[in-house]
Tab-separated table of C-alpha atoms in Angstrom:
chain	number	residue	atom	x	y	z
A	1	MET	CA	105.282	65.950	89.145
A	2	GLN	CA	109.370	66.689	90.218
A	3	ILE	CA	111.972	69.180	89.884
A	4	SER	CA	116.107	68.956	89.823
A	5	ILE	CA	117.332	72.100	90.609
A	6	GLU	CA	121.056	72.685	90.310
A	7	ASP	CA	121.626	76.399	91.714
A	8	ASP	CA	121.116	77.458	95.018
A	9	PHE	CA	117.816	76.576	96.264
A	10	ASP	CA	117.096	75.703	100.513
A	11	LEU	CA	113.416	75.798	101.335
A	12	GLY	CA	113.770	75.323	104.779
A	13	ARG	CA	116.788	79.193	104.781
A	14	ILE	CA	113.777	81.161	102.489
A	15	ALA	CA	111.278	80.281	105.071
A	16	ASP	CA	112.984	81.210	108.180
A	17	SER	CA	114.800	84.445	106.240
A	18	GLY	CA	112.025	86.744	107.119
A	19	GLN	CA	110.741	87.077	103.740
A	20	CYS	CA	107.460	85.384	103.741
A	21	PHE	CA	104.785	84.511	107.089
A	22	ARG	CA	101.789	82.484	104.730
A	23	TRP	CA	104.274	79.196	104.166
A	24	GLU	CA	103.276	75.729	106.276
A	25	ARG	CA	106.350	73.414	107.421
A	26	LEU	CA	104.935	69.773	107.224
A	27	GLY	CA	107.750	68.437	107.331
A	28	GLU	CA	111.616	67.370	107.163
A	29	ASN	CA	111.806	69.661	104.304
A	30	SER	CA	108.788	70.013	103.545
A	31	PHE	CA	105.802	72.806	103.190
A	32	ARG	CA	102.881	74.111	101.986
A	33	ILE	CA	102.451	77.478	100.154
A	34	PRO	CA	99.486	79.714	99.537
A	35	LEU	CA	100.396	82.026	96.589
A	36	GLY	CA	96.703	83.638	95.149
A	37	ARG	CA	93.944	81.411	94.599
A	38	ARG	CA	97.196	78.142	93.916
A	39	CYS	CA	98.575	75.926	97.317
A	40	LEU	CA	101.619	74.262	96.509
A	41	ARG	CA	103.306	71.265	97.800
A	42	ILE	CA	107.031	71.088	98.028
A	43	ARG	CA	108.706	68.505	99.460
A	44	GLY	CA	112.842	68.010	98.837
A	45	GLU	CA	113.920	64.366	98.209
A	46	GLY	CA	117.634	65.505	98.517
A	47	GLY	CA	120.309	66.026	95.366
A	48	GLY	CA	118.897	68.731	94.196
A	49	ARG	CA	114.912	67.132	93.911
A	50	TYR	CA	111.619	68.351	94.695
A	51	ALA	CA	108.139	66.839	94.228
A	52	LEU	CA	105.495	69.299	93.090
A	53	ASP	CA	101.899	68.991	93.418
A	54	CYS	CA	100.986	70.206	90.295
A	55	THR	CA	101.776	70.067	87.260
A	56	GLU	CA	104.096	71.407	84.576
A	57	ALA	CA	101.128	74.268	83.031
A	58	GLU	CA	101.784	76.025	86.618
A	59	TYR	CA	105.244	75.439	88.044
A	60	GLN	CA	105.650	77.214	84.458
A	61	ALA	CA	102.791	79.791	84.920
A	62	LEU	CA	103.382	80.354	88.390
A	63	TRP	CA	105.793	78.836	91.086
A	64	ARG	CA	108.692	79.133	88.842
A	65	PRO	CA	108.819	82.804	88.155
A	66	TYR	CA	107.200	83.038	92.614
A	67	PHE	CA	110.845	80.653	93.353
A	68	ASP	CA	112.875	83.235	91.178
A	69	LEU	CA	114.915	80.307	89.062
A	70	ASP	CA	115.416	82.593	86.435
A	71	THR	CA	118.378	83.981	88.257
A	72	ASP	CA	121.261	82.213	88.877
A	73	TYR	CA	122.664	82.704	92.614
A	74	ARG	CA	125.420	80.812	92.434
A	75	ALA	CA	126.756	82.654	90.546
A	76	LEU	CA	125.676	85.930	92.094
A	77	ARG	CA	127.965	84.140	95.564
A	78	ARG	CA	130.355	84.424	92.958
A	79	ARG	CA	130.420	87.736	92.697
A	80	ILE	CA	131.694	88.105	95.981
A	81	ASP	CA	135.425	88.617	96.696
A	82	PRO	CA	136.519	87.435	99.692
A	83	GLU	CA	140.263	89.017	99.943
A	84	ALA	CA	137.919	92.137	99.777
A	85	ASP	CA	133.988	91.304	101.679
A	86	PRO	CA	135.923	87.800	103.500
A	87	PHE	CA	132.519	88.841	105.743
A	88	LEU	CA	130.371	89.274	102.794
A	89	TYR	CA	131.598	86.087	100.899
A	90	GLN	CA	131.821	84.316	104.916
A	91	ALA	CA	127.496	85.163	105.063
A	92	ALA	CA	126.994	84.229	101.722
A	93	GLU	CA	128.172	81.069	101.516
A	94	ALA	CA	126.915	80.311	105.076
A	95	GLN	CA	123.485	80.876	103.633
A	96	GLN	CA	122.887	79.656	100.097
A	97	GLY	CA	120.118	78.321	99.532
A	98	LEU	CA	118.799	82.152	100.701
A	99	ARG	CA	116.391	83.712	97.392
A	100	ILE	CA	114.022	86.140	97.703
A	101	LEU	CA	110.568	84.779	96.054
A	102	ARG	CA	108.963	87.186	93.470
A	103	GLN	CA	105.657	87.973	95.728
A	104	ASP	CA	102.607	89.536	95.973
A	105	PRO	CA	102.756	93.647	96.209
A	106	TRP	CA	99.557	93.988	98.548
A	107	GLU	CA	99.853	91.080	100.187
A	108	VAL	CA	103.694	92.016	100.834
A	109	THR	CA	102.783	95.155	101.506
A	110	VAL	CA	99.978	94.490	104.253
A	111	SER	CA	102.754	92.322	105.610
A	112	PHE	CA	105.297	94.502	106.480
A	113	ILE	CA	103.058	97.095	107.485
A	114	ILE	CA	101.539	94.644	109.481
A	115	SER	CA	105.163	93.471	110.452
A	116	GLN	CA	106.595	96.538	113.416
A	117	ASN	CA	108.005	96.289	116.445
A	118	ARG	CA	105.826	92.913	116.271
A	119	ASN	CA	107.812	89.111	116.094
A	120	ILE	CA	107.900	85.775	113.577
A	121	PRO	CA	105.297	84.198	114.690
A	122	ALA	CA	102.311	87.591	116.592
A	123	ILE	CA	103.201	88.043	112.302
A	124	ARG	CA	102.665	84.624	110.957
A	125	ARG	CA	98.752	85.268	113.435
A	126	SER	CA	98.058	88.078	113.143
A	127	VAL	CA	98.324	87.290	108.744
A	128	GLU	CA	96.197	84.465	109.052
A	129	LEU	CA	93.907	86.045	110.918
A	130	LEU	CA	93.120	88.868	108.606
A	131	CYS	CA	93.369	86.036	105.059
A	132	ARG	CA	90.392	83.889	107.838
A	133	SER	CA	88.638	87.801	108.036
A	134	ALA	CA	88.874	88.944	104.743
A	135	GLY	CA	90.004	86.133	103.191
A	136	GLU	CA	88.144	83.449	100.822
A	137	ALA	CA	88.519	79.923	101.650
A	138	LEU	CA	89.495	76.967	99.145
A	139	THR	CA	90.896	73.380	98.766
A	140	ASP	CA	94.874	72.720	97.683
A	141	ARG	CA	95.032	69.582	95.831
A	142	ALA	CA	95.064	67.057	98.728
A	143	GLY	CA	91.661	68.263	99.859
A	144	GLU	CA	92.502	70.450	103.210
A	145	VAL	CA	91.123	74.347	102.549
A	146	PHE	CA	93.167	76.992	102.885
A	147	TRP	CA	92.870	81.378	102.930
A	148	THR	CA	93.993	83.011	100.685
A	149	PHE	CA	94.949	86.495	100.544
A	150	PRO	CA	92.146	89.316	101.337
A	151	THR	CA	92.048	91.618	98.363
A	152	PRO	CA	91.910	95.357	99.279
A	153	GLN	CA	88.355	95.370	98.603
A	154	ALA	CA	87.870	92.792	100.551
A	155	VAL	CA	90.207	94.395	103.281
A	156	ARG	CA	88.269	97.685	102.745
A	157	ALA	CA	85.168	96.171	103.421
A	158	LEU	CA	85.641	95.056	106.095
A	159	SER	CA	84.417	97.119	109.756
A	160	ARG	CA	86.290	98.610	112.594
A	161	GLU	CA	85.559	95.486	115.599
A	162	ALA	CA	86.100	93.060	112.829
A	163	LEU	CA	89.615	94.338	112.148
A	164	GLY	CA	89.709	94.843	115.794
A	165	ARG	CA	89.979	91.045	116.449
A	166	CYS	CA	93.692	90.363	113.704
A	167	ALA	CA	95.479	91.747	116.766
A	168	LEU	CA	96.762	94.220	114.549
A	169	GLY	CA	97.088	96.332	117.245
A	170	TYR	CA	97.597	100.603	116.733
A	171	ARG	CA	98.241	99.261	112.810
A	172	ASP	CA	95.026	98.557	111.559
A	173	LYS	CA	94.425	102.230	110.728
A	174	TYR	CA	97.969	101.866	108.512
A	175	VAL	CA	96.383	98.608	107.360
A	176	ARG	CA	93.047	100.734	106.223
A	177	ALA	CA	95.112	103.061	104.565
A	178	ALA	CA	96.675	101.062	102.752
A	179	ALA	CA	93.239	98.716	101.441
A	180	GLU	CA	91.741	102.745	100.319
A	181	ASP	CA	94.835	103.899	98.834
A	182	ALA	CA	94.888	100.286	96.508
A	183	CYS	CA	91.110	100.701	96.155
A	184	SER	CA	91.448	104.304	95.251
A	185	GLY	CA	94.652	103.657	92.820
A	186	ARG	CA	96.933	105.865	94.766
A	187	LEU	CA	99.203	102.683	95.383
A	188	ASP	CA	99.783	101.672	91.843
A	189	TYR	CA	101.518	98.710	91.835
A	190	ALA	CA	102.458	97.993	87.671
A	191	ALA	CA	103.345	101.823	88.927
A	192	LEU	CA	106.098	100.647	91.760
A	193	ALA	CA	107.742	98.321	89.518
A	194	ALA	CA	108.156	100.778	86.598
A	195	ALA	CA	109.971	103.521	88.772
A	196	ASP	CA	113.067	103.714	89.858
A	197	GLY	CA	114.221	102.160	93.441
A	198	ARG	CA	114.102	105.839	94.526
A	199	SER	CA	110.793	107.805	93.334
A	200	ALA	CA	109.207	103.439	94.590
A	201	LEU	CA	110.836	105.304	98.019
A	202	GLU	CA	109.718	107.697	98.127
A	203	ALA	CA	105.389	106.348	97.144
A	204	LEU	CA	105.652	104.363	99.774
A	205	THR	CA	106.961	106.286	102.023
A	206	ALA	CA	104.027	108.006	101.258
A	207	LEU	CA	101.489	106.003	102.768
A	208	TYR	CA	99.972	106.169	106.375
A	209	GLY	CA	102.447	104.248	108.539
A	210	VAL	CA	105.437	104.037	106.855
A	211	GLY	CA	108.564	104.192	107.282
A	212	ILE	CA	111.950	103.943	104.983
A	213	LYS	CA	112.752	99.685	107.030
A	214	VAL	CA	109.001	99.070	105.879
A	215	ALA	CA	109.494	100.503	102.906
A	216	SER	CA	112.296	98.993	101.947
A	217	CYS	CA	111.330	95.726	102.581
A	218	ILE	CA	108.277	96.144	99.893
A	219	SER	CA	110.196	97.600	97.351
A	220	LEU	CA	112.563	93.961	97.519
A	221	PHE	CA	110.615	91.086	98.157
A	222	GLY	CA	106.913	92.614	96.802
A	223	LEU	CA	108.370	94.214	93.949
A	224	HIS	CA	111.364	92.106	93.592
A	225	GLN	CA	113.152	95.212	93.209
A	226	THR	CA	117.503	93.250	94.044
A	227	ASP	CA	118.844	96.966	94.915
A	228	ALA	CA	116.351	97.619	97.532
A	229	PHE	CA	118.539	97.280	101.605
A	230	PRO	CA	116.563	96.789	103.564
A	231	VAL	CA	118.182	97.906	107.500
A	232	ASP	CA	116.402	97.182	110.601
A	233	THR	CA	118.734	96.625	114.024
A	234	TRP	CA	120.164	93.355	112.367
A	235	ILE	CA	121.640	95.326	109.688
A	236	ARG	CA	122.811	98.599	111.848
A	237	ARG	CA	124.950	96.157	113.129
A	238	VAL	CA	126.458	94.135	110.275
A	239	LEU	CA	126.887	98.143	109.172
A	240	GLN	CA	128.298	99.255	112.286
A	241	ASN	CA	130.882	96.190	112.828
A	242	GLU	CA	131.789	94.598	109.587
A	243	TYR	CA	132.052	97.683	107.698
A	244	PRO	CA	132.869	100.347	109.542
A	245	ASP	CA	134.170	102.985	106.875
A	246	GLY	CA	131.401	101.986	104.829
A	247	TYR	CA	129.023	99.535	103.631
A	248	PRO	CA	130.019	98.968	99.281
A	249	ALA	CA	127.356	99.324	98.187
A	250	ALA	CA	128.457	100.081	93.983
A	251	ARG	CA	130.092	97.397	93.919
A	252	TYR	CA	127.140	94.661	94.412
A	253	ARG	CA	124.053	97.450	92.400
A	254	PRO	CA	121.996	95.172	91.423
A	255	TYR	CA	121.646	93.705	93.547
A	256	ASN	CA	122.884	94.496	96.896
A	257	GLY	CA	119.070	93.496	98.611
A	258	ILE	CA	120.310	89.238	97.605
A	259	TYR	CA	123.403	90.209	99.762
A	260	GLN	CA	121.464	91.811	102.562
A	261	GLN	CA	119.875	88.656	102.970
A	262	TYR	CA	122.719	87.077	102.938
A	263	MET	CA	123.901	88.913	105.896
A	264	PHE	CA	120.859	89.375	107.598
A	265	ALA	CA	120.334	85.524	108.072
A	266	TYR	CA	124.194	84.790	109.141
A	267	TYR	CA	124.268	87.999	111.835
A	268	ARG	CA	121.083	86.166	113.699
A	269	GLY	CA	122.226	83.004	113.189
A	270	ARG	CA	125.171	83.333	114.634
A	271	THR	CA	124.184	85.977	117.695
A	272	PRO	CA	123.095	83.889	120.490
A	273	GLY	CA	120.109	84.702	122.979
A	274	LYS	CA	118.088	86.953	118.859
A	275	PRO	CA	115.012	87.671	120.160
A	276	ASP	CA	112.533	85.638	116.882
A	277	ALA	CA	112.192	89.831	115.434
A	278	LEU	CA	112.312	91.705	112.130
A	279	CYS	CA	112.931	95.427	113.321
A	280	GLY	CA	113.849	95.864	116.945
A	281	THR	CA	113.420	99.897	117.191
A	282	LYS	CA	110.498	101.600	117.011
A	283	LEU	CA	109.853	103.761	113.016
A	284	ARG	CA	108.800	107.253	113.034
A	285	GLU	CA	106.131	107.230	111.496
A	286	THR	CA	105.239	111.051	110.513
A	287	GLN	CA	102.615	110.535	107.618
A	288	LYS	CA	99.138	112.091	108.316
A	289	PRO	CA	95.730	110.110	107.710
A	290	LYS	CA	94.425	110.490	103.961
């Protein structure tokens, strides 16, 4: 099927934004995207037109919400006053097309636990190994195999040796603890999604091995709490260099997380010799295992 999107939508910028780790680039503006037990092939054809290998019913039920196409990102960019905030205006204009995906919160939780102190290729490799170790092999509409993201029960069932083969390093105990919490109900995504931002962060940072930066990423990318504002090395530089008198968070509520993505991508993109990493400093993890 074909769709037309008049709003901001750039597959390449979304893929490179550091919020998702299982998109597979097939060619120029073309990707294969697994989600649950489905796998989409999408190709940009120019002029806001896209070819998708799914039915209309599947698109409406799954992929339209996934791409957050009911949110007007162009209107969100227009909220930025170029005179009052020239930096954010420039960042948003340069990075238009970025969107916050509505991803599975369990997959986001594990992916960002894995992401700590690692670059994107290493994260992608570990996520893929985990999927192959505990996920289910299915075929897409082109007849090619893809792996589902493993359920908490499947991750919990992995032996220590099998989990170790996923190249998680010290993060393996954090992933196992998250699986235990999800299986027991201590990690309740419905309750987290209904909670206010502060309460969600408090609950997420109570997880073993999850600090404030990872919790903020889970809130933004997994719970779609668009006011969540992850602060890593790049955003810390933005705040220091561009907002020495303080970032005006109140002005941009409840969309600070979307504006954070513009700033994050823009600052990384204009920095020569930038490391391909999501977090440049080691988080202090003080939680004890349950």
